[in-house]
CSV table of C-alpha atoms and ligand atoms in Angstrom, one decimal:
chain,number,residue,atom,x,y,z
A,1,UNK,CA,78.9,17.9,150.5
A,2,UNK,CA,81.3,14.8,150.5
A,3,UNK,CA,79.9,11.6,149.7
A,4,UNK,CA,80.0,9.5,152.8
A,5,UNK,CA,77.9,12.1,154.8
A,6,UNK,CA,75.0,12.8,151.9
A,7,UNK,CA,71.6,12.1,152.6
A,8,UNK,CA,71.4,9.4,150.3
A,9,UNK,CA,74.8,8.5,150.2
A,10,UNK,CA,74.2,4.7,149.4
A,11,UNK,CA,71.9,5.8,146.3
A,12,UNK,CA,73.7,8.8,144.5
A,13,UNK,CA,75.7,7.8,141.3
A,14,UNK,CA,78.9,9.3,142.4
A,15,UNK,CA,81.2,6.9,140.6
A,16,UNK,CA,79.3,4.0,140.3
A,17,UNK,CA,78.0,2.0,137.3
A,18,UNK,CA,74.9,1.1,136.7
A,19,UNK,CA,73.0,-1.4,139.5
A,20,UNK,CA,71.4,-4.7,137.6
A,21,UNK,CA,68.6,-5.9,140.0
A,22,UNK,CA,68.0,-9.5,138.7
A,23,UNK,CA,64.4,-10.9,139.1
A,24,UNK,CA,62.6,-14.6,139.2
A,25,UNK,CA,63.4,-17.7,137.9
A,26,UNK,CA,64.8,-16.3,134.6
A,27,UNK,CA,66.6,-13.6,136.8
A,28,UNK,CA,65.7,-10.9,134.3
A,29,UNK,CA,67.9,-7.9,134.6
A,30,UNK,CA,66.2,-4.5,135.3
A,31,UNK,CA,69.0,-1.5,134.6
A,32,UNK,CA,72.0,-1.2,133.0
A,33,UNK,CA,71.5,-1.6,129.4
A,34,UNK,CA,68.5,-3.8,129.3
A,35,UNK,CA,64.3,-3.0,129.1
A,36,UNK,CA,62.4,-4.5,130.9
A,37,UNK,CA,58.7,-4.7,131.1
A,38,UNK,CA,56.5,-5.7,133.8
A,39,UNK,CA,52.5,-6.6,133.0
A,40,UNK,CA,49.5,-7.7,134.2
A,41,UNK,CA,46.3,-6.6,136.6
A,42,UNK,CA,46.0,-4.0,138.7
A,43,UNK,CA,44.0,-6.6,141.0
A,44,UNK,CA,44.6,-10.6,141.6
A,45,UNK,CA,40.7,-11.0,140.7
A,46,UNK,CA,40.4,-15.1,140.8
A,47,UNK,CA,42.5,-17.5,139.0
A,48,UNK,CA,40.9,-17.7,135.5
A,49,UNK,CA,41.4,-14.1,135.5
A,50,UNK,CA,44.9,-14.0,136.5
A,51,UNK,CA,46.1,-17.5,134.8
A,52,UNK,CA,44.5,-16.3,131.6
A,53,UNK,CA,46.4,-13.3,131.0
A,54,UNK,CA,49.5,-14.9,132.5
A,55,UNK,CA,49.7,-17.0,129.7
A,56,UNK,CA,49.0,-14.3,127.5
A,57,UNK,CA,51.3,-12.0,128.5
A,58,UNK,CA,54.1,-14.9,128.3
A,59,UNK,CA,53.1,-16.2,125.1
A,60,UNK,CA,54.0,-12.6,123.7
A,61,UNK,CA,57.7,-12.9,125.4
A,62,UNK,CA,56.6,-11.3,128.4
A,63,UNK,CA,59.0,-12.4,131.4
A,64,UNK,CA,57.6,-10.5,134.4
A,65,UNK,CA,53.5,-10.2,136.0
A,66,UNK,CA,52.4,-7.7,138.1
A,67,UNK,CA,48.9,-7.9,140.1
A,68,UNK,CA,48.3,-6.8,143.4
A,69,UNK,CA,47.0,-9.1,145.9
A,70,UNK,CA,46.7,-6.7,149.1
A,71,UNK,CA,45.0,-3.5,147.4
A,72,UNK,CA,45.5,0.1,149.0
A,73,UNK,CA,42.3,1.8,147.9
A,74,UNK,CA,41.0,5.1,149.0
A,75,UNK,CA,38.0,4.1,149.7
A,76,UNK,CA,37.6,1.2,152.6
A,77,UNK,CA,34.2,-0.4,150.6
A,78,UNK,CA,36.3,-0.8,147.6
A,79,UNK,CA,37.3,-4.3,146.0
A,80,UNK,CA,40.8,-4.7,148.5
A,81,UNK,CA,42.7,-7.6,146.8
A,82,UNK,CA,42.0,-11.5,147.5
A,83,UNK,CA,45.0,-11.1,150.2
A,84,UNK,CA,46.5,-14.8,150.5
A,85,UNK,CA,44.4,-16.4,148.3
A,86,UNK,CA,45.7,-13.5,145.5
A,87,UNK,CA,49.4,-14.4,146.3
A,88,UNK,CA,48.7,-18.4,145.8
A,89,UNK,CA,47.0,-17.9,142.5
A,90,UNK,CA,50.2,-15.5,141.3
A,91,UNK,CA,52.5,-18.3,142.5
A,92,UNK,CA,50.8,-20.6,140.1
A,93,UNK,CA,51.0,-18.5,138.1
A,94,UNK,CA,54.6,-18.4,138.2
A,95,UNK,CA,54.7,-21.7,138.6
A,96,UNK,CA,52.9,-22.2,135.3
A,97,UNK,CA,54.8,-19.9,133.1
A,98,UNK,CA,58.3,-19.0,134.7
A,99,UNK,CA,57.3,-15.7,135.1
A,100,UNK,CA,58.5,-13.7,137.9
A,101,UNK,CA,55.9,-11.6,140.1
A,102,UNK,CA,55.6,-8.3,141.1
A,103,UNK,CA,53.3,-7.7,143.9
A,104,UNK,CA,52.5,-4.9,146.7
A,105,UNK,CA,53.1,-5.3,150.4
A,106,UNK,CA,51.1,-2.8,152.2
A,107,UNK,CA,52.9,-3.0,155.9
A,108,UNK,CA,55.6,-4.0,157.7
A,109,UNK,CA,53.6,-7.1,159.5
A,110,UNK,CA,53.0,-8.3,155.7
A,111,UNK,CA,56.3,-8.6,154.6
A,112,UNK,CA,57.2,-12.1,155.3
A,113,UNK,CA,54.0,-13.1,154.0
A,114,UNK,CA,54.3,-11.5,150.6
A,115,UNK,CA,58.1,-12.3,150.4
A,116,UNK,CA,57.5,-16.0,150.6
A,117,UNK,CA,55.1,-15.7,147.1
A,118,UNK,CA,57.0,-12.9,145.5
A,119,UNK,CA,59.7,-12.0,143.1
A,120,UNK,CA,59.5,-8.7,144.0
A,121,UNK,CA,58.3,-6.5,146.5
A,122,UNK,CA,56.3,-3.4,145.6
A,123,UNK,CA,56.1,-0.6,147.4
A,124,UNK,CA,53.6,2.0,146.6
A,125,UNK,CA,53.2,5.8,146.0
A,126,UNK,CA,50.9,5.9,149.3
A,127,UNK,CA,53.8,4.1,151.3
A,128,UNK,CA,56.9,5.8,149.7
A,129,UNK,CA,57.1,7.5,153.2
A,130,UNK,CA,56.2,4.6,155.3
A,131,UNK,CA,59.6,4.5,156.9
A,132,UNK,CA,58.9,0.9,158.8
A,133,UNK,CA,57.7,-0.5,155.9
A,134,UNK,CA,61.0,0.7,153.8
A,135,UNK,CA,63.0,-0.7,156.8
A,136,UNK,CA,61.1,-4.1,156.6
A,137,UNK,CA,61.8,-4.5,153.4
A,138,UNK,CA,65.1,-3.0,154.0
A,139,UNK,CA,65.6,-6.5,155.8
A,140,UNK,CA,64.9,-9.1,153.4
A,141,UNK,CA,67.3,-9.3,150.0
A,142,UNK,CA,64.2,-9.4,147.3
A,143,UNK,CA,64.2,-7.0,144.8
A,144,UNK,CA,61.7,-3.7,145.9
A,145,UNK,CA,59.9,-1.6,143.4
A,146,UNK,CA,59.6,1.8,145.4
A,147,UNK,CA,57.2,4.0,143.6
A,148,UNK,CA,57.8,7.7,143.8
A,149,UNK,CA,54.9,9.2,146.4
A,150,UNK,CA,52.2,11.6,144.0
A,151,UNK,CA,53.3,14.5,146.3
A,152,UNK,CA,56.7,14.0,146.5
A,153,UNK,CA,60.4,15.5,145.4
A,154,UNK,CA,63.1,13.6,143.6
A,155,UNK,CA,64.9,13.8,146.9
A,156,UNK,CA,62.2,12.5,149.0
A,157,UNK,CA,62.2,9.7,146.1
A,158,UNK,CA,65.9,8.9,146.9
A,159,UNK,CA,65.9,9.4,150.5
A,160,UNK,CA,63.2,6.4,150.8
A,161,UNK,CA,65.2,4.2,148.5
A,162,UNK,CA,68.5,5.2,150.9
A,163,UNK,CA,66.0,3.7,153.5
A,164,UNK,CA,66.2,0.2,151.7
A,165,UNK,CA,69.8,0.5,150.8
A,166,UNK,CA,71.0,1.5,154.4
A,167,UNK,CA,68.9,-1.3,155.8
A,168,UNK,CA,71.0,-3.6,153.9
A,169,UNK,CA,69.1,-4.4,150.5
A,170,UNK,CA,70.4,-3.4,147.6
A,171,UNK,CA,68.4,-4.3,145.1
A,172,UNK,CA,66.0,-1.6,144.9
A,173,UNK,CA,64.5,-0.3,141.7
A,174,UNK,CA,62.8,3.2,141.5
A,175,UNK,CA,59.9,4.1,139.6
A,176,UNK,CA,58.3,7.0,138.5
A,177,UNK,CA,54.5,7.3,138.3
A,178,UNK,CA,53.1,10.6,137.9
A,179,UNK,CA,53.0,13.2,141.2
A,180,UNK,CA,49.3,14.9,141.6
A,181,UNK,CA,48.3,18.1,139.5
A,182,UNK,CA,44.9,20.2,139.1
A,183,UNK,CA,44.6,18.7,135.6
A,184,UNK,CA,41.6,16.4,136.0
A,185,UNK,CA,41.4,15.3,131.8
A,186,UNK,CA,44.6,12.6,133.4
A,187,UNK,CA,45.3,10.7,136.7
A,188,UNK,CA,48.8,12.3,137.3
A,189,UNK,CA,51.2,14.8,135.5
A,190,UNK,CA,53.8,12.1,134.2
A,191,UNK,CA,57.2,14.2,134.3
A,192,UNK,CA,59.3,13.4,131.6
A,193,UNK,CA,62.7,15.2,133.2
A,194,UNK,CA,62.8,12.9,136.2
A,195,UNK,CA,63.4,9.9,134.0
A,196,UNK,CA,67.7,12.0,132.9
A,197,UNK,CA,67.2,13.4,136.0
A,198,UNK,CA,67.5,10.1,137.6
A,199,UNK,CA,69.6,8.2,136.1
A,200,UNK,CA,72.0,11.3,136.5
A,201,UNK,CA,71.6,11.6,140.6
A,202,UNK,CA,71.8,7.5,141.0
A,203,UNK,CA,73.2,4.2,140.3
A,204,UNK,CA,69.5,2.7,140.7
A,205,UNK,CA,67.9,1.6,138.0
A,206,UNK,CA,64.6,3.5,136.9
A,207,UNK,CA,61.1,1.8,135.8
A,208,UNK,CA,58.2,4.0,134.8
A,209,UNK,CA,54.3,3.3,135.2
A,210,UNK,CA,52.5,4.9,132.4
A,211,UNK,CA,49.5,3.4,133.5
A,212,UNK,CA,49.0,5.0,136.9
A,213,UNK,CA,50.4,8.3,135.5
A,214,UNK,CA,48.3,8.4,132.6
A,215,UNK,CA,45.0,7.2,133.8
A,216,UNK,CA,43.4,6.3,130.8
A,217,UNK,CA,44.6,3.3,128.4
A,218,UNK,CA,44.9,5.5,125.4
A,219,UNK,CA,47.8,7.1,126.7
A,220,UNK,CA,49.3,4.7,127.9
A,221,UNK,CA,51.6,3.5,124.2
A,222,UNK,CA,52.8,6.8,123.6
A,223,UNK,CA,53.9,8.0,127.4
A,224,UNK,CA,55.7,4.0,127.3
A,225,UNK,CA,57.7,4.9,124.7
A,226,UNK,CA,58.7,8.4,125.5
A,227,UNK,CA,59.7,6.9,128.9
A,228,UNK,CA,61.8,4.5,127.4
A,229,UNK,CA,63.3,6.7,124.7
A,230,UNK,CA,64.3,9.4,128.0
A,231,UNK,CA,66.5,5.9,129.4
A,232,UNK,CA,64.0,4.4,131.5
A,233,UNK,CA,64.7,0.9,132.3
A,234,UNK,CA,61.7,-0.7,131.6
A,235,UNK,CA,58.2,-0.5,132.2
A,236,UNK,CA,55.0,-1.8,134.6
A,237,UNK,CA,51.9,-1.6,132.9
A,238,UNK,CA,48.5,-2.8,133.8
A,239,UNK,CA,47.0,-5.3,131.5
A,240,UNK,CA,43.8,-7.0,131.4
A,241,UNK,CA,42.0,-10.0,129.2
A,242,UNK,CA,38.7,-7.3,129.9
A,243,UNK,CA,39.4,-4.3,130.8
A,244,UNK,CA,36.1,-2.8,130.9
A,245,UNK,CA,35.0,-5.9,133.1
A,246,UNK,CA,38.3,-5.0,135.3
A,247,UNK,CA,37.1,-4.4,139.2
A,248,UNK,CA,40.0,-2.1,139.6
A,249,UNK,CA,41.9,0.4,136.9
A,250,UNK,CA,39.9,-1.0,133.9
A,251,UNK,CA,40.4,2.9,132.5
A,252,UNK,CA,43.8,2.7,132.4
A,253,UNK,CA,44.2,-1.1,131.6
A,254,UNK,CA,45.4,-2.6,128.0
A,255,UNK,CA,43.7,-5.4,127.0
A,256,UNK,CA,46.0,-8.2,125.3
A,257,UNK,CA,46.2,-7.0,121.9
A,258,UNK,CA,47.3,-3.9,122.9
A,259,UNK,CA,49.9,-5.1,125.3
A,260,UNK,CA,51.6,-7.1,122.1
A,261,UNK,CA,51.1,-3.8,120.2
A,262,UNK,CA,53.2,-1.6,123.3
A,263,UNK,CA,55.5,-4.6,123.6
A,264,UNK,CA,56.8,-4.0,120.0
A,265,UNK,CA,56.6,-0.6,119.9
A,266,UNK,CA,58.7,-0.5,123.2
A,267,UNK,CA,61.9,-3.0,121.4
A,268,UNK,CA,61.6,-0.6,118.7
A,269,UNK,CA,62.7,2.5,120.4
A,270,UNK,CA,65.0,0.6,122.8
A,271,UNK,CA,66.9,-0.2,119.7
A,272,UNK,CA,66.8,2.8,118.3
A,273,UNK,CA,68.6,3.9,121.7
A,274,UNK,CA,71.0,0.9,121.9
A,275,UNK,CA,69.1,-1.4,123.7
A,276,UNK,CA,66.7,-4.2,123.2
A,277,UNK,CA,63.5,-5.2,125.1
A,278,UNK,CA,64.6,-7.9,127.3
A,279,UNK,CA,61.8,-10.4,125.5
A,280,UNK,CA,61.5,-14.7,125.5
A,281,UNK,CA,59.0,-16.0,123.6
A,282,UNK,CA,57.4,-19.3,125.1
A,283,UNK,CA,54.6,-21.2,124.6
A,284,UNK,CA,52.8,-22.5,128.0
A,285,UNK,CA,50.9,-25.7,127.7
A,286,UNK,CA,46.7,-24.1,127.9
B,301,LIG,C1,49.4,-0.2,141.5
B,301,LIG,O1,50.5,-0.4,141.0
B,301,LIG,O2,48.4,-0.9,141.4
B,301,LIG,C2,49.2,1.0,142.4
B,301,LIG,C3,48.3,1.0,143.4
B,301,LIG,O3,50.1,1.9,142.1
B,301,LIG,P1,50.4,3.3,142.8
B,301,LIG,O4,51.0,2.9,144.1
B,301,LIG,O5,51.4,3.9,141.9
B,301,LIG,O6,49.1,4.1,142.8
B,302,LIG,MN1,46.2,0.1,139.5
């Protein structure tokens, strides 16, 4: 099939180099040759929380903090994110320690909302077929983290990142997180192919979420570096001060020490591969 007529014609690799999607104040690059890695809460929970690990994450060199504000749980009567109040108290957070944030926007109407907080705009496995909410964010020029849907192919993957792309926003990064299986000892089977696979078919660059695929916290070091040593671009992984305290994905969450621990073994195999964690150290006032 020639190029200009493909399904995802704006997202295959043909004979283009590697996309750099630059992010926050520090605009940290995610692709190309650099690692990148993405922490913090799966929830917003209130600002001690969220300001606490914050500045634990950045004191460790971490540039980028992920916690989602607007939650999509399966069950209505669960814990749904603070909403507003969760994207002010990540703002201060960025505001605090220069970090750029990563948070999910769960429908089109909530775009402009979560754009005016954000560094980037995550879009999540349930939405990865949400074809409005692709084209909303299609509209803006932030940086979208589209996360592969748990029952969906490679070329459904790249199809709703053509979405984005076609809309007119080109600074989408993909990212695997496990698809469903009938093992029930892990949250997802974490497929180690599509990671090649990937960066062979497109230009985009390619995150992984070890957290989410792994579903427990003990996995979580050794499926990182794996990821990283198949040519992911970088990680997001869910971090927590408590994790057992956590009111959402305290299983699967690192606490601090752990986080420093994955941050080191991460630069070590990104060397080992040419590369280098991207990593500033910085102390923020307490
Ligand atoms: C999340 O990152 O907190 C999340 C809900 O992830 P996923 O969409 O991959 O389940
Ligand atoms: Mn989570």
């Amino acid at each position: 099939m020639s190029t200009d007529r493909h399904p995802y014609r704006n997202a295959l690799r043909a004979d283009r180099p590697d996309t750099v999607v630059h992010v926050g104040p520090a605009r940290v690059a995610i692709g190309g040759d650099s690692v990148a890695l993405i922490a913090g809460p799966c929830a917003v929970e209130d600002r001690d929380q969220l300001l606490g690990i914050a500045r634990g994450l950045r004191s460790q060199g971490v540039q980028l903090l992920r916690g989602g504000a607007f939650k999509p749980r399966t069950s209505p009567h669960s814990f749904q994110g603070l909403g507003r109040e969760g994207l002010e108290i990540l703002a201060e957070a960025r505001d605090l320690t220069g970090m750029g944030i990563v948070t999910e926007v769960l429908s089109p109407e909530e775009v402009p909302l979560v754009a005016a907080y954000a560094d980037v705009l995550q879009v999540g496995t349930r939405n990865m077929a949400n074809y409005r909410l692709l084209q909303a964010v299609g509209a803006t020029d932030m940086p979208v983290l589209l996360k592969r849907g748990m029952a969906s192919t490679i070329e459904e993957l790249l199809c709703a990142a053509e979405y984005i792309l076609a809309a007119g926003n080109p600074n989408v990064i993909l990212c695997e997180r496990g698809v469903r299986s009938f093992e029930p000892l892990v949250r997802s089977a974490f497929d180690l192919n599509v990671i090649p696979l990937l960066r062979h078919l497109t230009h985009l660059p390619v995150i992984v979420d070890p957290s989410h695929a792994a579903g427990r916290s003990d996995l979580v070091h050794g499926v990182s570096l794996g990821a990283v040593a198949a040519g992911a671009h970088g990680l997001i992984v869910e971090v927590h001060d408590d994790p057992a305290a956590a009111l959402v994905d305290g299983a699967q969450s690192l606490d601090l020490e752990q986080a420093a621990a994955l941050a080191d073994g991460v630069d070590a195999v990104a060397r080992a591969t040419g590369r280098k964690l991207g990593r500033t150290r910085s102390t923020v006032a307490a």
